[in-house]
Short mmCIF file of C-alpha atoms and ligand atoms in Angstrom, two decimals:
data_model
loop_
_atom_site.label_atom_id
_atom_site.label_comp_id
_atom_site.label_asym_id
_atom_site.label_seq_id
_atom_site.Cartn_x
_atom_site.Cartn_y
_atom_site.Cartn_z
CA MET A 1 23.01 -40.76 -67.74
CA ALA A 2 21.66 -37.32 -67.02
CA ASP A 3 20.37 -35.22 -69.85
CA ASN A 4 22.79 -32.94 -71.49
CA LYS A 5 21.86 -29.48 -70.27
CA ASP A 6 21.94 -26.61 -72.69
CA PHE A 7 23.55 -23.87 -70.64
CA TYR A 8 23.45 -21.42 -73.53
CA LYS A 9 19.73 -21.84 -73.87
CA MET A 10 19.23 -21.50 -70.13
CA LEU A 11 20.85 -18.08 -70.22
CA GLY A 12 19.28 -17.14 -73.54
CA VAL A 13 22.61 -16.45 -75.24
CA ASP A 14 24.05 -17.95 -78.36
CA LYS A 15 27.07 -20.20 -78.61
CA ASN A 16 29.39 -17.41 -79.66
CA ALA A 17 28.30 -15.02 -76.91
CA LYS A 18 31.06 -12.96 -75.34
CA LYS A 19 31.76 -13.30 -71.66
CA GLU A 20 30.37 -9.84 -71.07
CA ASP A 21 27.05 -10.86 -72.66
CA ILE A 22 26.89 -13.98 -70.56
CA LYS A 23 27.44 -11.89 -67.48
CA LYS A 24 24.70 -9.50 -68.52
CA ALA A 25 22.26 -12.26 -69.32
CA TYR A 26 22.91 -13.91 -65.98
CA LYS A 27 22.50 -10.69 -64.08
CA LYS A 28 19.16 -10.05 -65.70
CA LEU A 29 17.87 -13.54 -65.03
CA ALA A 30 19.27 -13.70 -61.51
CA MET A 31 17.41 -10.53 -60.62
CA GLN A 32 14.27 -11.85 -62.22
CA TYR A 33 14.35 -15.27 -60.56
CA HIS A 34 15.80 -14.33 -57.21
CA PRO A 35 13.76 -16.59 -54.94
CA ASP A 36 13.06 -13.70 -52.60
CA ARG A 37 11.14 -12.10 -55.39
CA ALA A 38 9.03 -15.14 -56.13
CA PRO A 39 5.28 -15.00 -55.61
CA GLU A 40 4.21 -17.29 -52.76
CA ASP A 41 3.03 -20.10 -55.07
CA LYS A 42 6.09 -20.07 -57.27
CA LYS A 43 8.89 -20.27 -54.70
CA ILE A 44 10.02 -23.72 -55.78
CA ALA A 45 9.92 -22.94 -59.48
CA TYR A 46 11.96 -19.76 -58.99
CA GLU A 47 14.46 -21.57 -56.85
CA GLU A 48 14.93 -24.27 -59.47
CA LYS A 49 15.34 -21.70 -62.17
CA PHE A 50 17.81 -19.74 -60.09
CA LYS A 51 19.95 -22.80 -59.49
CA GLU A 52 19.90 -23.60 -63.17
CA ILE A 53 21.01 -20.20 -64.37
CA SER A 54 23.67 -19.94 -61.65
CA GLU A 55 25.10 -23.27 -62.69
CA ALA A 56 25.00 -22.27 -66.35
CA ALA A 57 26.69 -18.93 -65.62
CA SER A 58 29.37 -20.57 -63.50
CA ILE A 59 30.36 -22.72 -66.44
CA LEU A 60 29.93 -20.41 -69.38
CA GLY A 61 31.49 -17.55 -67.45
CA ASP A 62 34.71 -19.48 -66.93
CA ASP A 63 36.75 -19.87 -70.10
CA LYS A 64 38.23 -23.21 -69.15
CA LYS A 65 34.94 -24.75 -68.03
CA ARG A 66 33.18 -23.35 -71.06
CA GLN A 67 35.70 -25.04 -73.33
CA GLN A 68 35.18 -28.36 -71.52
CA TYR A 69 31.46 -27.93 -71.78
CA ASP A 70 31.58 -27.13 -75.48
CA GLN A 71 33.61 -30.29 -75.98
CA PHE A 72 31.94 -32.79 -73.65
CA GLY A 73 28.59 -31.32 -72.67
CA SER A 74 27.26 -30.95 -69.16
CA GLN A 75 28.21 -34.53 -68.21
CA ALA A 76 31.72 -33.25 -67.79
CA PHE A 77 30.46 -31.47 -64.70
CA SER A 78 28.28 -33.96 -62.88
CA GLY A 79 29.07 -32.64 -59.43
CA GLY A 80 29.60 -35.01 -56.54
CA ALA A 81 30.43 -37.91 -58.80
CA GLY A 82 32.53 -39.41 -56.08
CA PRO A 83 36.23 -39.78 -55.50
CA GLY A 84 38.32 -39.73 -58.60
CA ALA A 85 35.72 -37.83 -60.57
CA SER A 86 37.39 -35.49 -62.94
CA GLY A 87 36.45 -31.93 -63.66
CA PHE A 88 35.40 -29.59 -60.91
CA GLU A 89 32.92 -29.36 -58.08
CA GLY A 90 29.41 -28.36 -58.97
CA TYR A 91 27.52 -25.94 -56.87
CA ASP A 92 26.32 -27.21 -53.56
CA PHE A 93 22.77 -25.98 -53.28
CA SER A 94 21.84 -28.15 -50.32
CA ASP A 95 21.59 -25.22 -47.97
CA VAL A 96 20.61 -22.69 -50.56
CA MET A 97 17.17 -21.77 -49.33
CA SER A 98 18.09 -20.68 -45.85
CA GLN A 99 20.96 -18.62 -47.15
CA PHE A 100 19.06 -16.43 -49.55
CA ARG A 101 18.90 -12.91 -48.35
CA SER A 102 16.48 -10.39 -49.65
CA GLY A 103 17.81 -8.92 -52.82
CA SER A 104 20.67 -6.58 -52.33
CA PHE A 105 22.28 -6.53 -55.73
CA GLY A 106 24.85 -3.92 -54.88
CA ASP A 107 27.75 -6.32 -54.76
CA PHE A 108 26.58 -8.26 -57.76
CA ASP A 109 29.79 -7.69 -59.67
CA ASP A 110 31.86 -9.12 -56.86
CA ILE A 111 29.67 -12.18 -56.80
CA PHE A 112 30.07 -12.57 -60.54
CA ASP A 113 33.78 -12.34 -60.30
CA HIS A 114 33.79 -15.06 -57.66
CA LEU A 115 31.49 -17.14 -59.78
CA PHE A 116 33.41 -16.54 -62.95
CA GLY A 117 37.04 -16.57 -62.09
CA GLY A 118 37.05 -19.59 -59.79
CA SER A 119 39.36 -22.10 -61.33
CA GLY A 120 40.46 -20.15 -64.33
CA SER A 121 44.05 -19.44 -65.15
CA ARG A 122 46.33 -18.59 -62.29
CA SER A 123 46.99 -15.08 -63.41
CA GLN A 124 43.29 -14.34 -63.23
CA SER A 125 42.79 -15.98 -59.92
CA SER A 126 44.13 -13.15 -57.83
CA ARG A 127 42.92 -9.95 -59.31
CA GLY A 128 45.34 -7.06 -59.55
CA ARG A 129 44.51 -3.47 -58.94
CA ARG A 130 45.18 -0.82 -61.57
CA GLY A 131 48.05 1.54 -60.80
CA SER A 132 47.49 5.25 -60.22
CA ASP A 133 47.57 7.83 -62.96
CA LEU A 134 50.40 10.34 -62.96
CA LEU A 135 50.29 13.99 -63.93
CA TYR A 136 53.35 15.69 -65.36
CA LYS A 137 53.42 19.40 -66.10
CA LEU A 138 55.45 20.25 -69.15
CA GLU A 139 56.39 23.74 -70.30
CA ILE A 140 56.98 24.27 -74.01
CA THR A 141 57.66 27.30 -76.20
CA LEU A 142 55.18 28.83 -78.58
CA GLU A 143 57.42 27.67 -81.44
CA ASP A 144 57.09 24.09 -80.16
CA ALA A 145 53.33 24.47 -79.99
CA ALA A 146 53.27 25.78 -83.57
CA LYS A 147 55.50 23.15 -85.10
CA GLY A 148 55.01 20.19 -82.84
CA THR A 149 57.95 18.53 -81.14
CA LYS A 150 59.18 15.55 -79.21
CA LYS A 151 60.23 16.02 -75.59
CA ASN A 152 62.08 13.65 -73.36
CA ILE A 153 60.87 13.70 -69.82
CA GLU A 154 62.23 11.79 -66.88
CA LEU A 155 59.94 10.25 -64.34
CA ASN A 156 60.77 8.73 -61.03
CA LYS A 157 58.14 6.06 -60.72
CA LEU A 158 57.40 2.62 -59.43
CA GLU A 159 58.27 -0.11 -61.87
CA ARG A 160 58.09 -3.87 -61.70
CA CYS A 161 61.39 -5.08 -60.26
CA PRO A 162 63.42 -6.41 -63.19
CA ASP A 163 65.57 -8.71 -61.01
CA CYS A 164 62.67 -10.81 -59.76
CA HIS A 165 60.19 -9.89 -62.51
CA GLY A 166 57.88 -8.50 -59.87
CA LYS A 167 57.73 -11.71 -57.84
CA GLY A 168 59.57 -10.34 -54.81
CA ALA A 169 61.82 -13.39 -54.60
CA THR A 170 64.12 -15.42 -56.79
CA GLN A 171 63.72 -18.87 -55.21
CA PHE A 172 60.37 -20.63 -55.12
CA GLU A 173 59.01 -23.97 -54.02
CA ASN A 174 55.64 -25.52 -54.71
CA CYS A 175 53.00 -24.34 -52.26
CA HIS A 176 52.28 -27.27 -49.91
CA HIS A 177 48.85 -25.88 -48.95
CA CYS A 178 47.45 -26.35 -52.43
CA GLN A 179 50.01 -28.84 -53.75
CA GLY A 180 51.13 -26.26 -56.25
CA SER A 181 47.80 -26.01 -58.00
CA GLY A 182 47.22 -22.38 -56.95
CA TYR A 183 43.63 -22.96 -55.95
CA MET A 184 41.61 -24.48 -53.20
CA LYS A 185 38.06 -25.55 -52.64
CA ARG A 186 36.13 -23.23 -50.47
CA THR A 187 32.62 -22.42 -49.42
CA GLN A 188 31.29 -19.11 -50.57
CA ARG A 189 28.33 -17.59 -48.78
CA THR A 190 26.48 -15.06 -50.90
CA PRO A 191 22.98 -13.59 -50.88
CA PHE A 192 22.18 -16.27 -53.43
CA GLY A 193 23.21 -19.21 -51.37
CA ILE A 194 26.25 -21.26 -50.54
CA PHE A 195 28.53 -22.01 -53.41
CA GLN A 196 31.08 -24.72 -53.08
CA GLN A 197 33.71 -23.49 -55.41
CA THR A 198 37.36 -23.37 -56.11
CA GLY A 199 39.13 -20.13 -55.41
CA PRO A 200 42.72 -18.92 -55.29
CA CYS A 201 44.85 -20.49 -52.57
CA PRO A 202 45.10 -17.92 -49.77
CA TYR A 203 48.66 -18.96 -48.88
CA CYS A 204 50.25 -18.54 -52.28
CA HIS A 205 47.58 -16.18 -53.63
CA GLY A 206 46.98 -18.42 -56.58
CA HIS A 207 50.61 -18.59 -57.69
CA GLY A 208 51.05 -22.23 -56.73
CA GLU A 209 54.45 -21.55 -55.25
CA LEU A 210 55.86 -19.87 -52.20
CA PRO A 211 58.92 -17.61 -52.09
CA GLN A 212 61.98 -19.02 -50.37
CA ASP A 213 63.99 -15.82 -50.24
CA SER A 214 63.59 -12.11 -50.64
CA CYS A 215 64.74 -10.34 -53.79
CA LYS A 216 67.78 -8.21 -52.96
CA ALA A 217 67.02 -5.55 -55.53
CA CYS A 218 63.54 -4.68 -54.27
CA GLY A 219 63.68 -6.07 -50.74
CA GLY A 220 60.77 -8.36 -51.56
CA GLU A 221 58.51 -5.45 -52.47
CA SER A 222 58.30 -6.56 -56.13
CA VAL A 223 58.56 -2.95 -57.24
CA ILE A 224 61.33 -0.40 -57.28
CA ARG A 225 61.32 3.32 -57.81
CA LYS A 226 63.23 3.96 -60.96
CA LYS A 227 64.06 6.83 -63.26
CA LYS A 228 62.45 6.37 -66.59
CA LYS A 229 62.83 8.46 -69.70
CA ILE A 230 59.73 8.84 -71.78
CA GLU A 231 59.48 10.49 -75.15
CA VAL A 232 56.42 12.69 -75.41
CA ASN A 233 55.05 13.56 -78.79
CA ILE A 234 53.65 17.11 -78.82
CA PRO A 235 51.35 17.62 -81.80
CA ALA A 236 51.53 20.87 -83.78
CA GLY A 237 48.76 23.26 -82.81
CA ILE A 238 48.53 22.15 -79.18
CA ASP A 239 46.82 24.64 -76.91
CA GLU A 240 47.51 25.83 -73.39
CA ASN A 241 46.53 23.35 -70.66
CA THR A 242 45.88 20.48 -73.05
CA ARG A 243 46.32 17.13 -71.37
CA LEU A 244 47.98 14.39 -73.38
CA ARG A 245 47.40 10.84 -72.22
CA ILE A 246 50.14 8.28 -72.48
CA SER A 247 48.50 4.98 -71.83
CA GLY A 248 50.16 2.61 -69.39
CA GLU A 249 52.94 4.96 -68.26
CA GLY A 250 51.44 5.71 -64.84
CA GLU A 251 52.32 3.83 -61.65
CA ILE A 252 52.43 0.09 -61.86
CA GLY A 253 49.37 -1.87 -60.70
CA ASP A 254 49.28 -4.13 -57.64
CA ASN A 255 49.43 -7.84 -58.05
CA ASN A 256 50.01 -7.77 -61.81
CA GLY A 257 47.18 -5.28 -62.28
CA PRO A 258 47.50 -2.93 -65.24
CA SER A 259 49.54 0.25 -64.96
CA GLY A 260 47.83 3.61 -64.71
CA ASP A 261 48.14 6.27 -67.36
CA LEU A 262 50.46 9.25 -67.58
CA TYR A 263 48.94 12.65 -68.28
CA ILE A 264 51.09 15.42 -69.67
CA GLN A 265 49.65 18.83 -68.97
CA VAL A 266 51.10 21.33 -71.40
CA HIS A 267 51.89 24.91 -70.46
CA ILE A 268 53.04 27.23 -73.24
CA SER A 269 55.52 29.83 -71.99
CA GLU A 270 54.99 33.49 -72.75
CA HIS A 271 56.59 34.66 -75.99
CA GLU A 272 58.72 37.77 -76.29
CA TYR A 273 56.83 39.14 -79.32
CA PHE A 274 53.80 37.05 -80.05
CA THR A 275 50.55 36.59 -78.22
CA ARG A 276 48.19 33.82 -79.24
CA LYS A 277 44.44 34.08 -79.61
CA ASP A 278 43.04 30.72 -80.66
CA ASN A 279 45.21 29.90 -83.66
CA ASP A 280 45.99 33.50 -84.61
CA LEU A 281 49.21 35.19 -83.59
CA HIS A 282 49.35 38.88 -82.75
CA ILE A 283 52.44 41.05 -82.97
CA SER A 284 53.09 44.77 -82.76
CA ILE A 285 55.72 46.29 -85.10
CA PRO A 286 57.20 49.80 -85.09
CA ILE A 287 57.45 51.68 -88.40
CA SER A 288 58.86 55.14 -89.06
CA PHE A 289 56.87 58.23 -89.93
CA THR A 290 58.27 58.20 -93.46
CA GLN A 291 57.48 54.48 -93.95
CA ALA A 292 53.92 55.19 -92.85
CA VAL A 293 53.59 58.14 -95.21
CA LEU A 294 55.45 56.83 -98.24
CA GLY A 295 54.72 53.16 -97.87
CA ASP A 296 57.35 50.42 -97.76
CA GLU A 297 57.93 46.71 -97.78
CA ILE A 298 59.19 45.56 -94.42
CA GLU A 299 60.34 42.27 -92.96
CA VAL A 300 58.40 40.99 -89.99
CA PRO A 301 59.12 38.02 -87.76
CA THR A 302 56.76 35.06 -87.97
CA ILE A 303 56.68 31.94 -85.84
CA ASP A 304 58.47 30.23 -88.71
CA GLY A 305 61.19 32.72 -89.67
CA LYS A 306 60.78 36.02 -91.50
CA ALA A 307 58.18 37.22 -94.01
CA LYS A 308 57.63 40.34 -96.08
CA LEU A 309 54.76 42.72 -95.37
CA LYS A 310 53.69 45.57 -97.62
CA ILE A 311 52.95 48.89 -95.88
CA PRO A 312 50.78 50.99 -98.20
CA PRO A 313 51.30 54.78 -98.35
CA TYR A 314 49.45 56.83 -95.73
CA THR A 315 49.23 54.00 -93.27
CA GLN A 316 47.84 55.18 -89.97
CA THR A 317 49.28 54.17 -86.68
CA GLU A 318 47.62 51.14 -84.99
CA THR A 319 46.56 49.71 -88.37
CA ILE A 320 46.30 45.92 -88.24
CA PHE A 321 47.41 43.85 -91.23
CA ARG A 322 46.37 40.24 -91.59
CA MET A 323 48.96 37.78 -92.90
CA LYS A 324 47.02 34.72 -94.03
CA HIS A 325 48.09 31.30 -92.78
CA LYS A 326 51.07 32.58 -90.81
CA GLY A 327 49.58 31.60 -87.46
CA ILE A 328 49.37 28.30 -85.58
CA PRO A 329 48.15 25.23 -87.45
CA SER A 330 44.97 23.64 -86.24
CA ILE A 331 45.66 20.58 -84.12
CA HIS A 332 43.24 18.73 -86.39
CA GLY A 333 45.57 19.45 -89.27
CA HIS A 334 43.30 21.02 -91.86
CA ASP A 335 43.61 24.71 -91.18
CA GLN A 336 46.05 27.35 -90.05
CA GLY A 337 45.53 30.59 -88.17
CA ASP A 338 46.71 34.01 -89.35
CA GLN A 339 49.27 36.48 -88.11
CA MET A 340 47.88 39.89 -87.21
CA VAL A 341 50.46 42.68 -87.41
CA LYS A 342 49.67 45.96 -85.72
CA VAL A 343 51.94 48.79 -86.80
CA HIS A 344 52.64 51.79 -84.65
CA ILE A 345 54.48 54.88 -85.80
CA GLU A 346 57.57 55.59 -83.81
CA VAL A 347 58.53 59.14 -83.05
CA PRO A 348 62.29 59.53 -83.39
CA LYS A 349 64.09 60.30 -80.14
CA LYS A 350 66.88 62.32 -81.71
CA LEU A 351 67.32 63.99 -85.10
CA SER A 352 70.12 65.88 -86.81
CA LYS A 353 69.80 69.63 -87.43
CA LYS A 354 69.25 68.98 -91.14
CA GLN A 355 66.45 66.52 -90.43
CA LEU A 356 64.80 68.92 -88.01
CA ASP A 357 64.97 71.75 -90.61
CA LEU A 358 63.28 69.50 -93.17
CA ILE A 359 60.49 68.66 -90.76
CA LYS A 360 60.02 72.35 -89.99
CA GLN A 361 59.62 72.94 -93.72
CA ILE A 362 56.89 70.25 -93.89
CA ASP A 363 55.15 71.86 -90.98
CA GLU A 364 55.15 75.26 -92.67
CA GLU A 365 53.48 73.68 -95.72
CA LYS A 366 50.49 72.90 -93.46
CA PRO A 367 49.16 70.12 -95.68
CA SER A 368 45.89 69.87 -93.76
CA LYS A 369 44.05 71.53 -90.93
CA SER A 370 45.19 70.48 -87.52
CA PHE A 371 42.81 68.79 -85.10
CA ILE A 372 42.50 71.96 -83.04
CA GLU A 373 41.78 74.06 -86.13
CA LYS A 374 39.07 71.60 -87.20
CA ILE A 375 37.33 72.03 -83.87
CA PHE A 376 37.72 75.80 -83.36
CA GLY A 377 37.73 76.90 -87.00
ZN1 ZN B 1 48.94 -22.45 -52.52
ZN1 ZN B 2 62.83 -7.74 -56.96
#
């Protein structure tokens, strides 16, 4: 009986290593021991080492094989054990040497995926592509931006066909090419040699069954374009051109791949009275000459209803008053902007005779020197 090989030790990872770590460890070692990189006198040693780590990675990188290995040890995988042998085919390294190509590691990840996903679960065997992201432009009011809101949007996007659950057909029979197993043995030529491995059946794409009809709802396309309502949560304090990401609401992926994401780009429409600068709101309010002179308490609009503002006596036109915490809340939730109120004194357009006489009286009082008098004495 052959020795039980310690695949974990070969890759220098521990027994609880994640798949990602196994992949990393293998990549590092494979680059180090690539036979093309071996010094002249160490070709054989490098080659041996390379075979070892490739075998170890092929088993530890595959969840099912790793489980078998953890349970039964490497004997579970004595390749070429003859007809009836259980388990899977080991790597065929008989022609390895002549197949090594000088180290291009560019497509390393592809090679890993072939190595690692070989006879795993069916759903993994044919890899799906992620769907595209979608961008939706949404216009909201300044009030919505200040208070936060929920908006329902309707998208017309590709969805998995509900009638056939994305299979494109409703009737299936076992695939006769792979006897329904979903995978087939094949020979993989890579820069690292020939690998005899099991891969997804090319006829049924790893599903193990072949469609016998075509789904009427989607015409066999597996997807249909469908209107979908999505509720979008707009947080209080959102700023112009912010993009909100709604994970998984983009277009559907190919071949059971994950869906893309939906991005909501927010545009805040112009407000009749308010302009926004960061989280402060600016507004301009008319007051009368007498209010400016005598002082008053006036009501001003805020983004959240009305509020009182005190105008002190002798207020000059264009004076700006700051109303604390009447602006837009910070999107991070721990602060709020202010409202800046600029007052301007309105000159009346029409006055009664009595009013005009009173103003003439004020003028005759000449309470202070006019601007012209100040300059010319
Ligand atoms: Zn098949
Ligand atoms: Zn369908």
